[in-house]
Coordinates of C-alpha atoms in Angstrom, one line a residue:
S21 CA 0.0 0.0 0.0
S22 CA 2.9 2.4 0.6
A23 CA 3.9 1.9 -3.1
V24 CA 0.4 2.9 -4.2
L25 CA 0.4 6.0 -2.0
E26 CA 3.8 7.0 -3.2
A27 CA 2.8 6.5 -6.9
I28 CA -0.2 8.8 -6.4
E29 CA 1.8 11.4 -4.4
N30 CA 4.4 11.5 -7.3
T31 CA 1.6 12.1 -9.8
I32 CA 0.1 14.9 -7.7
Q33 CA 3.6 16.4 -7.1
N34 CA 4.1 16.6 -10.9
V35 CA 0.8 18.5 -11.2
L36 CA 1.7 20.9 -8.4
E37 CA 5.2 21.5 -10.0
S38 CA 3.6 22.3 -13.3
L39 CA 1.2 24.8 -11.6
A40 CA 4.2 26.4 -9.7
Q41 CA 5.9 26.9 -13.1
K42 CA 2.7 28.4 -14.5
K43 CA 2.4 25.5 -16.9
A44 CA -0.8 23.6 -17.6
P45 CA -0.6 20.2 -15.8
V46 CA -0.7 17.0 -17.9
L47 CA -1.3 13.4 -17.2
T48 CA 0.4 10.9 -19.5
V49 CA -1.3 7.5 -20.1
A50 CA -0.5 4.6 -22.4
N51 CA -2.5 4.1 -25.5
R52 CA -4.2 1.0 -24.3
A53 CA -6.3 0.4 -27.4
D54 CA -3.5 0.5 -29.9
W55 CA -2.4 -2.9 -31.4
R56 CA 1.0 -1.3 -32.1
N57 CA 1.7 -1.2 -28.3
I58 CA 1.0 -4.9 -28.0
E59 CA 3.4 -7.8 -28.4
F60 CA 2.4 -11.4 -28.5
K61 CA 4.3 -13.9 -26.3
D62 CA 3.4 -17.6 -26.3
S63 CA 4.0 -17.8 -22.6
V64 CA 2.0 -14.8 -21.6
G65 CA -0.4 -13.8 -24.4
L66 CA -0.9 -10.2 -25.4
Q67 CA 1.2 -7.8 -23.3
M68 CA 2.0 -4.2 -23.5
I69 CA 5.5 -3.3 -24.8
S70 CA 7.6 -1.2 -22.4
R71 CA 8.2 1.7 -24.9
C72 CA 4.6 2.2 -26.0
T73 CA 2.9 5.2 -27.5
T74 CA 1.2 7.5 -25.0
K75 CA -1.5 10.2 -25.0
Q76 CA -1.7 13.3 -22.9
I77 CA -4.7 14.2 -20.8
R78 CA -4.2 18.0 -20.7
S79 CA -5.9 20.3 -18.2
D80 CA -5.9 23.2 -20.6
C81 CA -7.6 21.5 -23.6
P82 CA -11.4 21.6 -23.7
R83 CA -11.5 18.1 -25.1
S84 CA -9.6 16.5 -22.2
A85 CA -10.0 18.9 -19.2
L86 CA -13.0 17.0 -17.8
K87 CA -11.2 13.7 -18.0
F88 CA -8.1 15.3 -16.3
A89 CA -10.4 16.5 -13.4
L90 CA -12.1 13.1 -13.2
M91 CA -8.8 11.3 -13.0
L92 CA -7.7 13.5 -10.1
K93 CA -11.0 13.0 -8.4
I94 CA -10.7 9.1 -8.6
L95 CA -7.0 9.3 -7.6
S96 CA -8.1 11.1 -4.4
M97 CA -10.7 8.5 -3.7
I98 CA -8.2 5.7 -4.2
Y99 CA -5.7 7.5 -1.9
K100 CA -8.3 7.7 0.9
M101 CA -9.3 4.0 0.5
V102 CA -5.7 2.8 0.6
Q103 CA -5.0 4.9 3.6
S104 CA -8.0 3.7 5.5
N105 CA -7.7 0.1 4.1
T106 CA -11.3 0.2 2.7
Y107 CA -12.5 -1.1 -0.6
A108 CA -15.1 0.1 -3.1
T109 CA -16.5 -1.4 -6.3
K110 CA -16.5 0.5 -9.6
R111 CA -20.2 0.9 -9.2
D112 CA -19.8 2.5 -5.8
I113 CA -17.4 5.0 -7.3
Y114 CA -19.9 5.8 -10.1
Y115 CA -22.8 6.2 -7.7
S116 CA -20.8 8.5 -5.4
D117 CA -21.5 11.2 -8.0
T118 CA -23.5 10.0 -11.1
Q119 CA -23.9 13.6 -12.4
L120 CA -20.2 14.2 -12.3
F121 CA -19.1 10.9 -13.9
G122 CA -22.0 10.7 -16.4
S123 CA -21.8 6.9 -17.0
Q124 CA -20.3 3.8 -15.6
S125 CA -18.1 3.2 -18.6
V126 CA -16.4 6.6 -18.0
V127 CA -15.4 5.4 -14.5
D128 CA -14.3 1.9 -15.8
N129 CA -12.1 3.5 -18.4
I130 CA -10.5 6.0 -16.1
I131 CA -9.8 3.3 -13.5
N132 CA -8.0 1.2 -16.1
D133 CA -6.1 4.3 -17.3
I134 CA -5.0 5.0 -13.7
S135 CA -4.0 1.4 -13.1
C136 CA -1.9 1.4 -16.3
M137 CA -0.4 4.9 -15.7
L138 CA 0.7 4.0 -12.1
R139 CA 1.7 0.5 -13.2
I140 CA -0.3 -0.9 -10.3
P141 CA -2.8 -3.8 -10.6
R142 CA -6.4 -2.7 -10.1
R143 CA -6.9 -4.8 -6.9
S144 CA -4.0 -3.0 -5.2
L145 CA -5.9 0.3 -5.9
H146 CA -8.6 -1.1 -3.5
I147 CA -11.1 -1.1 -6.3
L148 CA -13.2 -4.3 -6.7
S149 CA -15.2 -5.0 -9.8
T150 CA -18.7 -6.4 -9.4
T151 CA -18.6 -10.1 -10.1
K152 CA -21.0 -11.8 -12.6
G153 CA -19.3 -15.1 -13.0
F154 CA -20.2 -18.5 -11.4
V155 CA -18.1 -21.5 -10.3
A156 CA -19.2 -25.0 -9.4
G157 CA -17.8 -28.5 -9.0
N158 CA -15.0 -30.1 -7.0
L159 CA -13.6 -27.0 -5.2
S160 CA -13.5 -25.5 -1.7
Y161 CA -11.7 -22.5 -0.4
T162 CA -11.7 -19.9 2.4
E163 CA -12.5 -16.2 1.6
E164 CA -10.4 -13.4 3.0
D165 CA -12.9 -12.7 5.8
G166 CA -12.7 -16.4 6.9
T167 CA -15.9 -17.6 5.2
K168 CA -15.6 -21.2 4.1
V169 CA -17.0 -21.9 0.6
N170 CA -17.7 -25.4 -0.7
C171 CA -18.7 -25.7 -4.3
T172 CA -18.6 -29.5 -4.1
G173 CA -21.8 -31.4 -4.0
S174 CA -24.0 -28.3 -4.3
A175 CA -26.6 -28.3 -7.0
T176 CA -26.3 -24.5 -7.4
A177 CA -23.3 -22.5 -8.4
V178 CA -21.3 -20.1 -6.2
T179 CA -20.6 -16.5 -7.3
V180 CA -17.0 -15.9 -8.1
P181 CA -15.5 -14.1 -5.1
S182 CA -15.0 -10.3 -5.5
N183 CA -11.5 -10.4 -3.9
V184 CA -9.9 -13.4 -5.7
Q185 CA -6.4 -12.5 -4.4
G186 CA -7.7 -12.9 -0.8
I187 CA -8.9 -16.5 -1.1
K188 CA -6.8 -19.3 0.4
N189 CA -6.8 -23.0 1.4
L190 CA -7.9 -24.0 -2.1
I191 CA -8.7 -27.7 -2.2
S192 CA -9.8 -29.7 -5.2
H193 CA -9.6 -33.3 -6.6
A194 CA -10.8 -32.1 -10.1
T195 CA -9.0 -33.7 -13.1
F196 CA -9.9 -30.8 -15.4
M197 CA -11.6 -27.4 -15.6
L198 CA -14.3 -26.4 -18.1
I199 CA -14.9 -22.8 -18.9
V200 CA -18.4 -22.4 -20.3
E201 CA -19.3 -19.3 -22.3
K202 CA -22.9 -19.0 -21.5
D203 CA -25.0 -19.1 -18.3
A204 CA -27.7 -21.2 -19.9
T205 CA -25.3 -24.0 -20.9
F206 CA -23.6 -23.8 -17.5
Q207 CA -26.9 -24.3 -15.7
R208 CA -27.9 -27.1 -18.0
L209 CA -24.6 -29.0 -17.3
L210 CA -25.2 -28.4 -13.5
D211 CA -28.8 -29.9 -13.8
D212 CA -27.3 -32.9 -15.6
D213 CA -24.8 -33.3 -12.7
F214 CA -21.9 -33.1 -15.2
C215 CA -19.3 -32.1 -12.5
N216 CA -19.6 -35.5 -10.9
K217 CA -20.7 -37.9 -13.6
L218 CA -17.6 -38.1 -15.8
S219 CA -14.8 -37.4 -13.3
P220 CA -14.6 -34.6 -10.8
C221 CA -14.1 -31.3 -12.4
I222 CA -14.5 -27.5 -11.8
M223 CA -16.9 -25.5 -14.1
I224 CA -16.7 -21.8 -14.5
T225 CA -18.7 -19.3 -16.5
G226 CA -18.1 -15.6 -17.0
R227 CA -21.6 -15.4 -18.5
G228 CA -20.4 -14.0 -21.8
V229 CA -17.4 -11.7 -21.9
P230 CA -15.6 -12.5 -18.6
D231 CA -15.1 -9.8 -15.9
L232 CA -11.8 -9.3 -14.2
N233 CA -12.6 -11.5 -11.2
T234 CA -13.6 -14.5 -13.3
R235 CA -10.3 -14.2 -15.3
L236 CA -8.4 -13.9 -12.0
L237 CA -10.0 -17.0 -10.6
V238 CA -9.3 -19.1 -13.7
R239 CA -5.6 -18.0 -13.5
K240 CA -5.5 -18.7 -9.7
L241 CA -7.0 -22.2 -10.2
W242 CA -4.5 -22.9 -12.9
D243 CA -1.6 -21.7 -10.7
S244 CA -2.9 -23.8 -7.8
F245 CA -3.7 -27.1 -9.5
Q246 CA -2.1 -27.1 -13.0
I247 CA -4.9 -29.3 -14.4
P248 CA -6.0 -29.1 -18.1
I249 CA -8.4 -26.3 -18.9
F250 CA -11.0 -26.6 -21.7
T251 CA -13.4 -24.1 -23.1
L252 CA -16.9 -24.7 -24.3
M253 CA -18.1 -21.8 -26.6
D254 CA -20.6 -21.2 -29.3
A255 CA -19.2 -21.8 -32.8
D256 CA -19.3 -18.1 -33.7
P257 CA -16.9 -15.2 -33.8
H258 CA -18.2 -13.9 -30.5
G259 CA -17.5 -17.2 -28.7
I260 CA -14.0 -17.4 -30.2
E261 CA -13.3 -13.9 -29.1
I262 CA -14.3 -14.7 -25.5
M263 CA -12.1 -17.8 -25.5
C264 CA -9.1 -15.7 -26.8
I265 CA -9.7 -13.3 -23.9
Y266 CA -9.3 -16.2 -21.3
K267 CA -6.3 -17.6 -23.2
Y268 CA -4.4 -14.7 -24.5
G269 CA -5.9 -11.6 -22.8
S270 CA -7.4 -8.4 -24.3
V271 CA -5.8 -5.4 -25.8
S272 CA -7.2 -3.0 -23.3
M273 CA -6.0 -5.0 -20.3
S274 CA -2.6 -6.1 -21.8
F275 CA -0.7 -4.2 -19.1
E276 CA -2.1 -6.8 -16.6
A277 CA -1.6 -9.9 -18.8
H278 CA 0.8 -11.6 -16.3
H279 CA -2.0 -12.0 -13.8
L280 CA -4.9 -12.7 -16.1
T281 CA -4.0 -15.0 -19.0
V282 CA -3.7 -18.8 -19.2
P283 CA -2.0 -19.7 -22.5
S284 CA -2.4 -23.4 -21.9
I285 CA -6.2 -23.3 -22.4
K286 CA -7.6 -25.7 -25.0
W287 CA -10.6 -25.2 -27.4
L288 CA -12.9 -28.2 -26.7
G289 CA -15.9 -27.0 -28.7
L290 CA -18.2 -26.2 -30.3
L291 CA -15.8 -26.5 -33.3
P292 CA -17.0 -25.4 -36.7
S293 CA -15.7 -28.8 -38.0
D294 CA -18.0 -30.5 -35.4
L295 CA -21.1 -29.2 -37.2
E296 CA -20.2 -31.1 -40.4
R297 CA -18.9 -34.2 -38.5
L298 CA -22.1 -34.5 -36.5
N299 CA -24.3 -33.9 -39.5
I300 CA -26.1 -30.9 -37.9
R301 CA -29.0 -30.0 -40.1
K302 CA -28.4 -26.8 -42.2
D303 CA -31.6 -25.3 -41.1
A304 CA -30.4 -25.4 -37.5
L305 CA -27.4 -23.2 -38.3
I306 CA -27.4 -19.4 -38.4
P307 CA -26.0 -17.3 -41.3
L308 CA -23.1 -15.0 -40.3
T309 CA -24.1 -11.3 -40.2
K310 CA -21.9 -8.7 -41.8
R311 CA -20.7 -7.8 -38.3
D312 CA -19.9 -11.4 -37.6
Q313 CA -17.8 -11.6 -40.8
N314 CA -15.9 -8.4 -39.9
K315 CA -15.1 -9.8 -36.4
L316 CA -14.0 -13.1 -37.8
A317 CA -11.7 -11.4 -40.3
S318 CA -10.2 -9.3 -37.5
I319 CA -9.6 -12.4 -35.3
Q320 CA -7.9 -14.2 -38.3
K321 CA -5.4 -11.3 -38.5
R322 CA -4.4 -11.5 -34.9
P323 CA -0.8 -12.5 -34.0
Y324 CA -1.8 -15.5 -31.9
I325 CA -3.8 -17.2 -34.7
A326 CA -0.6 -17.6 -36.8
C327 CA 0.9 -20.0 -34.1
Q328 CA -2.3 -22.0 -33.9
P329 CA -2.7 -23.8 -37.3
M330 CA -5.6 -25.9 -36.1
W331 CA -7.5 -22.9 -34.9
K332 CA -6.7 -21.2 -38.2
K333 CA -8.3 -24.1 -40.1
E334 CA -11.5 -23.9 -37.9
L335 CA -11.8 -20.2 -38.6
E336 CA -11.4 -20.9 -42.3
I337 CA -14.2 -23.5 -42.2
M338 CA -16.5 -20.9 -40.6
A339 CA -15.5 -18.2 -43.1
A340 CA -16.1 -20.5 -46.0
S341 CA -19.5 -21.8 -44.8
K342 CA -20.7 -18.3 -43.6
L343 CA -22.6 -20.2 -40.9
K344 CA -22.5 -20.2 -37.1
A345 CA -24.1 -22.2 -34.3
E346 CA -24.9 -22.0 -30.7
I347 CA -24.1 -24.9 -28.3
Q348 CA -27.8 -25.4 -28.0
V349 CA -27.8 -26.7 -31.6
L350 CA -26.7 -30.1 -30.1
T351 CA -30.2 -30.5 -28.6
S352 CA -31.4 -31.1 -32.3
L353 CA -29.6 -34.5 -31.9
S354 CA -31.1 -35.3 -28.5
S355 CA -32.0 -33.3 -25.4
D356 CA -29.0 -34.4 -23.3
Y357 CA -26.5 -34.9 -26.2
L358 CA -24.1 -32.3 -24.8
S359 CA -23.5 -33.9 -21.4
R360 CA -24.2 -37.6 -22.3
V361 CA -22.4 -37.9 -25.6
Y362 CA -20.5 -34.8 -26.9
L363 CA -18.4 -33.8 -23.8
P364 CA -17.6 -37.4 -22.6
N365 CA -16.4 -38.4 -26.1
K366 CA -14.4 -35.2 -26.6
L367 CA -12.7 -35.6 -23.2
Q368 CA -12.0 -39.3 -23.6
F369 CA -10.7 -39.3 -27.2
G370 CA -8.9 -35.9 -27.1
G371 CA -11.1 -33.9 -29.4
W372 CA -9.7 -30.5 -28.5
L373 CA -7.3 -28.0 -30.2

């Protein structure tokens, strides 16, 4: 915490020195959305380069003066929280003055900019993100406040903890982990008692694009147990994008890649090649929209696809067929095909990439 306080003090000192010299204060932040600032490393995923391009948030420019003020406001809130050892969620910060901030996304963006500017992980800033992910299966742990959580043997899922760094005493006999893209599929597998039927496993869902806590938990479980991790996604560009976030990280959070990515993650399904292999009826498939096609083309150009020839092939199959499918398409074969046939066969015979 002393490092966080010192980093904020240095930032404010620079602002005061500029004012003393009658210069307009400036905050310099990395260009987080620029692919030119990103390098791809097999062992880490997407990470920000050390000499990246920056942008200035100027206090004397009408376009950026408000952002400059909001950054100082949030820096002062962080400073107080670190001093008093209290925590707040991003939503708490937004609701402390909704008129001033205007929208939740403004707050989220500034917090990421501050984290990147100070080179301090978001958790150390005492800001927690609201969790939306769920975890179930063969896992128990103790939360930071001493609460014991047991996911084993419960028919309902447990919410991913909001302070993943603080959990300890992790115990599991799982032989693998399954990351499920969607909540509906996750709940269906829970109803079918999938976590216990095949062999003990841990199931996690970020319910779409994963929040920070869900990604942190996947990484913590990987560090703790080193068991195989598989993903179950829709066979569409959106599902592939989500899987890439778990495996390689995202451009906007590349400055935190070391804590968030798990490059050993495997793509279990639903593969575009599965649709043909399983003779899924054409009328059960959905044509790619123009937006889907653009997203697919952008994924195909990404640096990590070049080192994944099998993935590349799957993306080419999707691009050529111009068709996508949700995991639910498997119910056209039989209502419990996913948990009774598809997943057991894939896991037993190595049908992942």
